[in-house]
Amino acid sequence: IENPGSVSSLTVLPLIDFKTSFPEAKTEPGVSYLVTAGNFKVLMDVGYNAKREHPSPLMSNMKLFGVNLAEINALFISHLHLDHLGGSKDQRKHTFSLSNGPVDFPPIPVYSPLPVKPSSMNFNPGSEIHVSLDPVELAPGVYGLGSIPRALYLMGYTEEQALAVNVVGKGLVLIIGCGHQTVERVIQRAEQLFDLPIYGIIGGLHFPVHGGRIMIGPINIQAIVGSDRMPWNGINENDVYRAIRAIEDANAKIVSLSAHDSSDWAIDQFKKAFGPAYHDLLVGTPIEI
């Protein structure tokens, strides 16, 4: 991408994730981030809403933190898994739901790596659905990196895309949904597309090592479905250390790991590796660049 645009500032506000410092905020093992790049606002993913609530945890947190849905310029779907689309029903139907009830979804463009549509409760006929596996410019300085596929055990062939925001004077900030494609490949894609340094890496990288956020009895289901290896050789400590080395090699200055699909053990490894460059990813606490 020649002559990429840039933005003067970037704020990533987690609206849905697994941890928060606000007792009144709702948390769950899902993802939704409000990405404010200059004056352009992107809602990245719409959370899990595992209990099919209305208002959903996402809508409750948006109200709590003063986020107005009408002010959002675009919706960016990282991939079509239940914890990013609004629930298991949406994953089956390839729809997305901000809540399990009527939502006045604005007529904004929706960017997805695969065909997806609003649920009947969140429908707005003015929405434009942009389906593409290729890199795409959402606004000057704001880019989808294009899909990077991976065949996951049980979950099957998964197309996932990440956001890249070029902050003037700093470089690219990569914002990742689950990291099924691995952070190494996300970094590689960014380096293929841009002649810019990588300044930050924020979001999910799927490291449920020594504990997961979604358990079926004693089974850490996240560790099984998040790898292309057999369950007895799933995600492990070496995957965490390889990711850390890749981020170190990229010389990122801001690192923040989502707890929705990574264990406390994995987060501690990131904290030890990156020290003051590491920022806790907490619902309601903005990461400002």
CSV table of C-alpha atoms in Angstrom, one decimal:
chain,number,residue,atom,x,y,z
A,1,ILE,CA,0.0,0.0,0.0
A,2,GLU,CA,1.8,3.1,-1.2
A,3,ASN,CA,1.3,6.5,0.5
A,4,PRO,CA,-0.9,5.2,3.3
A,5,GLY,CA,-2.9,7.7,5.2
A,6,SER,CA,-2.5,8.4,8.9
A,7,VAL,CA,-4.4,9.6,11.9
A,8,SER,CA,-3.3,12.0,14.6
A,9,SER,CA,-4.4,9.9,17.5
A,10,LEU,CA,-5.9,6.5,18.4
A,11,THR,CA,-8.0,5.3,21.3
A,12,VAL,CA,-9.1,1.6,21.8
A,13,LEU,CA,-11.9,1.4,24.3
A,14,PRO,CA,-12.8,-2.3,25.3
A,15,LEU,CA,-16.5,-2.5,25.5
A,16,ILE,CA,-16.6,-6.3,25.9
A,17,ASP,CA,-13.9,-8.5,27.3
A,18,PHE,CA,-13.2,-10.7,30.3
A,19,LYS,CA,-11.9,-8.2,32.8
A,20,THR,CA,-12.7,-4.7,34.0
A,21,SER,CA,-11.8,-2.3,36.8
A,22,PHE,CA,-15.4,-1.0,36.9
A,23,PRO,CA,-17.6,-3.1,39.2
A,24,GLU,CA,-20.8,-1.9,37.4
A,25,ALA,CA,-19.5,-3.0,34.0
A,26,LYS,CA,-20.4,-6.3,32.5
A,27,THR,CA,-17.7,-8.8,31.3
A,28,GLU,CA,-17.7,-12.0,29.4
A,29,PRO,CA,-15.4,-14.2,27.2
A,30,GLY,CA,-16.1,-12.2,24.1
A,31,VAL,CA,-14.8,-9.1,22.3
A,32,SER,CA,-16.1,-5.7,21.2
A,33,TYR,CA,-13.7,-2.7,21.0
A,34,LEU,CA,-14.5,0.9,20.1
A,35,VAL,CA,-11.6,2.0,17.9
A,36,THR,CA,-11.4,5.8,17.5
A,37,ALA,CA,-8.9,6.7,14.9
A,38,GLY,CA,-8.8,10.5,14.6
A,39,ASN,CA,-12.5,11.4,14.0
A,40,PHE,CA,-13.3,7.9,12.6
A,41,LYS,CA,-15.0,5.4,14.9
A,42,VAL,CA,-15.0,1.7,14.3
A,43,LEU,CA,-16.9,-0.9,16.3
A,44,MET,CA,-14.8,-4.0,16.1
A,45,ASP,CA,-16.9,-7.1,16.8
A,46,VAL,CA,-20.1,-7.2,19.0
A,47,GLY,CA,-19.3,-9.6,21.9
A,48,TYR,CA,-20.8,-12.9,23.0
A,49,ASN,CA,-24.1,-12.3,24.9
A,50,ALA,CA,-24.0,-15.9,26.0
A,51,LYS,CA,-27.2,-15.5,28.1
A,52,ARG,CA,-29.1,-13.9,25.2
A,53,GLU,CA,-29.9,-10.8,27.2
A,54,HIS,CA,-31.6,-7.6,26.2
A,55,PRO,CA,-30.0,-5.2,26.7
A,56,SER,CA,-26.9,-7.2,26.1
A,57,PRO,CA,-23.7,-6.7,28.0
A,58,LEU,CA,-22.4,-4.7,25.0
A,59,MET,CA,-25.4,-2.4,25.0
A,60,SER,CA,-25.3,-2.0,28.8
A,61,ASN,CA,-21.6,-1.1,28.7
A,62,MET,CA,-22.1,1.3,25.8
A,63,LYS,CA,-24.6,3.2,27.9
A,64,LEU,CA,-22.4,3.1,31.0
A,65,PHE,CA,-19.4,4.5,29.1
A,66,GLY,CA,-21.4,7.1,27.1
A,67,VAL,CA,-20.9,5.4,23.7
A,68,ASN,CA,-23.6,6.5,21.2
A,69,LEU,CA,-24.2,3.9,18.5
A,70,ALA,CA,-25.3,6.6,16.1
A,71,GLU,CA,-21.8,8.1,16.1
A,72,ILE,CA,-20.1,5.0,14.9
A,73,ASN,CA,-18.9,5.1,11.3
A,74,ALA,CA,-18.2,1.4,10.6
A,75,LEU,CA,-18.5,-2.1,12.0
A,76,PHE,CA,-15.5,-4.4,11.5
A,77,ILE,CA,-16.1,-8.2,12.0
A,78,SER,CA,-12.8,-10.0,12.7
A,79,HIS,CA,-14.2,-13.5,12.1
A,80,LEU,CA,-17.4,-15.4,12.4
A,81,HIS,CA,-17.1,-17.0,15.8
A,82,LEU,CA,-19.8,-16.8,18.5
A,83,ASP,CA,-17.8,-14.7,20.9
A,84,HIS,CA,-17.5,-11.9,18.3
A,85,LEU,CA,-20.9,-12.1,16.5
A,86,GLY,CA,-23.3,-12.0,19.5
A,87,GLY,CA,-23.8,-15.7,20.2
A,88,SER,CA,-24.0,-19.3,19.0
A,89,LYS,CA,-27.2,-18.7,17.0
A,90,ASP,CA,-25.5,-15.9,15.1
A,91,GLN,CA,-22.5,-18.1,14.4
A,92,ARG,CA,-24.8,-20.8,12.9
A,93,LYS,CA,-26.7,-18.3,10.8
A,94,HIS,CA,-23.8,-16.1,9.8
A,95,THR,CA,-25.5,-13.1,11.3
A,96,PHE,CA,-24.4,-10.5,14.0
A,97,SER,CA,-26.5,-9.2,16.9
A,98,LEU,CA,-25.7,-6.3,19.2
A,99,SER,CA,-28.4,-7.5,21.6
A,100,ASN,CA,-31.2,-10.1,21.8
A,101,GLY,CA,-33.8,-7.5,21.1
A,102,PRO,CA,-34.5,-4.5,18.8
A,103,VAL,CA,-31.5,-2.3,18.2
A,104,ASP,CA,-31.5,0.8,16.0
A,105,PHE,CA,-28.4,-0.2,14.1
A,106,PRO,CA,-27.1,2.7,12.0
A,107,PRO,CA,-26.8,2.5,8.2
A,108,ILE,CA,-23.0,2.1,8.3
A,109,PRO,CA,-20.7,-0.1,6.3
A,110,VAL,CA,-19.9,-3.6,7.7
A,111,TYR,CA,-16.6,-5.2,6.9
A,112,SER,CA,-16.4,-8.9,7.1
A,113,PRO,CA,-14.1,-11.6,5.7
A,114,LEU,CA,-17.1,-13.8,4.9
A,115,PRO,CA,-20.7,-13.2,4.1
A,116,VAL,CA,-22.6,-11.9,7.1
A,117,LYS,CA,-25.8,-9.9,7.7
A,118,PRO,CA,-27.5,-8.2,10.7
A,119,SER,CA,-29.9,-10.3,12.6
A,120,SER,CA,-33.6,-9.5,12.1
A,121,MET,CA,-33.6,-7.6,15.4
A,122,ASN,CA,-30.6,-5.4,14.4
A,123,PHE,CA,-31.5,-4.9,10.8
A,124,ASN,CA,-31.1,-1.6,8.9
A,125,PRO,CA,-31.7,-1.7,5.2
A,126,GLY,CA,-29.2,1.2,4.7
A,127,SER,CA,-26.2,-0.9,5.9
A,128,GLU,CA,-23.6,-1.8,3.3
A,129,ILE,CA,-22.0,-5.2,3.8
A,130,HIS,CA,-18.5,-5.3,2.4
A,131,VAL,CA,-17.3,-8.9,2.1
A,132,SER,CA,-13.7,-9.4,1.1
A,133,LEU,CA,-10.7,-11.5,1.9
A,134,ASP,CA,-8.4,-8.8,0.6
A,135,PRO,CA,-6.9,-5.8,2.5
A,136,VAL,CA,-9.3,-2.8,2.5
A,137,GLU,CA,-9.1,0.9,3.5
A,138,LEU,CA,-11.9,1.9,5.9
A,139,ALA,CA,-10.8,5.5,6.1
A,140,PRO,CA,-7.5,7.3,5.6
A,141,GLY,CA,-5.1,5.6,8.0
A,142,VAL,CA,-7.5,2.8,8.9
A,143,TYR,CA,-7.1,-0.5,7.2
A,144,GLY,CA,-8.3,-4.1,7.3
A,145,LEU,CA,-5.3,-6.3,6.8
A,146,GLY,CA,-7.3,-8.9,4.8
A,147,SER,CA,-8.1,-12.4,5.9
A,148,ILE,CA,-5.4,-14.8,7.0
A,149,PRO,CA,-6.9,-18.3,7.1
A,150,ARG,CA,-6.2,-21.3,9.4
A,151,ALA,CA,-7.9,-24.7,9.7
A,152,LEU,CA,-8.8,-25.1,13.4
A,153,TYR,CA,-9.5,-28.4,15.1
A,154,LEU,CA,-13.3,-28.8,15.5
A,155,MET,CA,-14.0,-25.2,14.4
A,156,GLY,CA,-12.8,-25.9,10.8
A,157,TYR,CA,-11.5,-23.5,8.2
A,158,THR,CA,-11.4,-20.0,9.8
A,159,GLU,CA,-10.9,-16.7,8.0
A,160,GLU,CA,-9.8,-13.9,10.3
A,161,GLN,CA,-8.9,-10.3,9.7
A,162,ALA,CA,-7.3,-7.6,11.9
A,163,LEU,CA,-7.3,-3.8,11.9
A,164,ALA,CA,-4.2,-1.7,11.3
A,165,VAL,CA,-4.2,2.0,12.2
A,166,ASN,CA,-1.3,4.2,11.1
A,167,VAL,CA,-0.7,6.8,13.8
A,168,VAL,CA,1.3,9.8,12.6
A,169,GLY,CA,4.9,9.8,13.9
A,170,LYS,CA,4.5,6.4,15.5
A,171,GLY,CA,3.5,3.7,13.0
A,172,LEU,CA,1.0,0.9,12.8
A,173,VAL,CA,-1.1,-0.3,15.7
A,174,LEU,CA,-2.5,-3.8,15.0
A,175,ILE,CA,-5.8,-4.6,16.7
A,176,ILE,CA,-6.6,-8.3,16.7
A,177,GLY,CA,-9.8,-10.2,17.5
A,178,CYS,CA,-8.7,-13.7,18.5
A,179,GLY,CA,-5.4,-14.2,16.8
A,180,HIS,CA,-6.3,-17.6,15.4
A,181,GLN,CA,-4.1,-16.7,12.4
A,182,THR,CA,-1.2,-16.3,14.9
A,183,VAL,CA,0.4,-13.0,15.7
A,184,GLU,CA,3.5,-14.0,13.7
A,185,ARG,CA,1.4,-14.1,10.5
A,186,VAL,CA,-0.4,-10.9,11.4
A,187,ILE,CA,2.9,-9.1,11.8
A,188,GLN,CA,4.1,-10.6,8.5
A,189,ARG,CA,1.0,-9.4,6.7
A,190,ALA,CA,1.4,-5.9,8.0
A,191,GLU,CA,5.1,-5.8,6.9
A,192,GLN,CA,4.1,-7.1,3.5
A,193,LEU,CA,1.5,-4.3,3.1
A,194,PHE,CA,3.2,-1.3,4.7
A,195,ASP,CA,6.7,0.2,4.8
A,196,LEU,CA,6.0,1.4,8.4
A,197,PRO,CA,7.1,0.3,11.9
A,198,ILE,CA,4.8,-1.6,14.1
A,199,TYR,CA,4.1,0.5,17.1
A,200,GLY,CA,1.5,-1.5,19.0
A,201,ILE,CA,-0.3,-4.8,19.2
A,202,ILE,CA,-3.6,-4.9,21.0
A,203,GLY,CA,-6.3,-7.6,21.4
A,204,GLY,CA,-6.8,-11.4,21.5
A,205,LEU,CA,-4.1,-13.9,20.7
A,206,HIS,CA,-5.8,-17.0,22.0
A,207,PHE,CA,-3.4,-18.5,24.6
A,208,PRO,CA,-5.6,-20.4,27.1
A,209,VAL,CA,-2.6,-22.1,28.5
A,210,HIS,CA,-2.9,-23.5,32.1
A,211,GLY,CA,-6.6,-22.4,32.2
A,212,GLY,CA,-9.3,-21.1,29.9
A,213,ARG,CA,-12.3,-18.8,30.0
A,214,ILE,CA,-14.8,-21.3,28.6
A,215,MET,CA,-14.8,-24.6,30.3
A,216,ILE,CA,-17.0,-27.7,29.6
A,217,GLY,CA,-16.7,-29.5,32.9
A,218,PRO,CA,-13.0,-30.1,33.4
A,219,ILE,CA,-12.3,-29.6,29.7
A,220,ASN,CA,-10.6,-26.4,28.6
A,221,ILE,CA,-12.4,-26.1,25.3
A,222,GLN,CA,-10.6,-23.0,24.2
A,223,ALA,CA,-7.3,-24.9,24.1
A,224,ILE,CA,-8.8,-27.5,21.9
A,225,VAL,CA,-10.6,-25.4,19.3
A,226,GLY,CA,-7.9,-22.7,19.0
A,227,SER,CA,-5.2,-24.9,17.4
A,228,ASP,CA,-4.7,-26.8,14.1
A,229,ARG,CA,-3.1,-29.6,16.1
A,230,MET,CA,-4.7,-32.6,17.8
A,231,PRO,CA,-6.2,-31.9,21.3
A,232,TRP,CA,-3.4,-33.6,23.1
A,233,ASN,CA,-0.9,-31.4,21.4
A,234,GLY,CA,-2.9,-28.1,21.4
A,235,ILE,CA,-1.9,-24.6,22.4
A,236,ASN,CA,1.0,-24.7,24.8
A,237,GLU,CA,3.7,-22.6,26.5
A,238,ASN,CA,6.0,-22.7,23.5
A,239,ASP,CA,3.3,-20.9,21.4
A,240,VAL,CA,3.2,-18.1,23.9
A,241,TYR,CA,7.0,-17.7,23.9
A,242,ARG,CA,7.1,-17.7,20.1
A,243,ALA,CA,4.5,-15.0,20.0
A,244,ILE,CA,6.4,-12.9,22.5
A,245,ARG,CA,9.6,-13.2,20.5
A,246,ALA,CA,7.8,-12.2,17.3
A,247,ILE,CA,6.4,-9.1,19.0
A,248,GLU,CA,9.9,-8.3,20.5
A,249,ASP,CA,11.4,-8.6,17.0
A,250,ALA,CA,8.8,-6.2,15.7
A,251,ASN,CA,9.9,-3.8,18.4
A,252,ALA,CA,6.4,-2.9,19.4
A,253,LYS,CA,6.1,-0.1,22.0
A,254,ILE,CA,2.5,-0.9,23.2
A,255,VAL,CA,1.3,-4.4,23.9
A,256,SER,CA,-2.0,-5.4,25.4
A,257,LEU,CA,-3.4,-9.0,25.6
A,258,SER,CA,-7.1,-9.7,25.8
A,259,ALA,CA,-8.1,-12.0,28.7
A,260,HIS,CA,-11.2,-13.3,26.8
A,261,ASP,CA,-9.2,-16.1,25.3
A,262,SER,CA,-5.9,-16.0,27.1
A,263,SER,CA,-5.2,-17.3,30.6
A,264,ASP,CA,-3.8,-15.4,33.6
A,265,TRP,CA,-0.6,-17.4,33.1
A,266,ALA,CA,-0.2,-16.2,29.5
A,267,ILE,CA,-0.9,-12.6,30.5
A,268,ASP,CA,1.7,-12.8,33.2
A,269,GLN,CA,4.3,-14.0,30.6
A,270,PHE,CA,3.5,-10.9,28.5
A,271,LYS,CA,3.7,-8.6,31.5
A,272,LYS,CA,7.1,-10.0,32.4
A,273,ALA,CA,8.4,-9.8,28.8
A,274,PHE,CA,7.2,-6.2,28.0
A,275,GLY,CA,7.3,-4.5,31.4
A,276,PRO,CA,6.2,-0.8,31.1
A,277,ALA,CA,5.2,-1.3,27.4
A,278,TYR,CA,2.5,-3.7,28.6
A,279,HIS,CA,-1.0,-2.3,29.2
A,280,ASP,CA,-3.9,-4.2,30.9
A,281,LEU,CA,-6.8,-4.7,28.6
A,282,LEU,CA,-9.9,-3.9,30.7
A,283,VAL,CA,-13.5,-3.1,29.8
A,284,GLY,CA,-14.0,0.7,30.2
A,285,THR,CA,-10.3,1.6,30.3
A,286,PRO,CA,-9.1,3.2,27.1
A,287,ILE,CA,-5.7,2.6,25.6
A,288,GLU,CA,-4.7,5.9,24.1
A,289,ILE,CA,-1.9,6.5,21.5
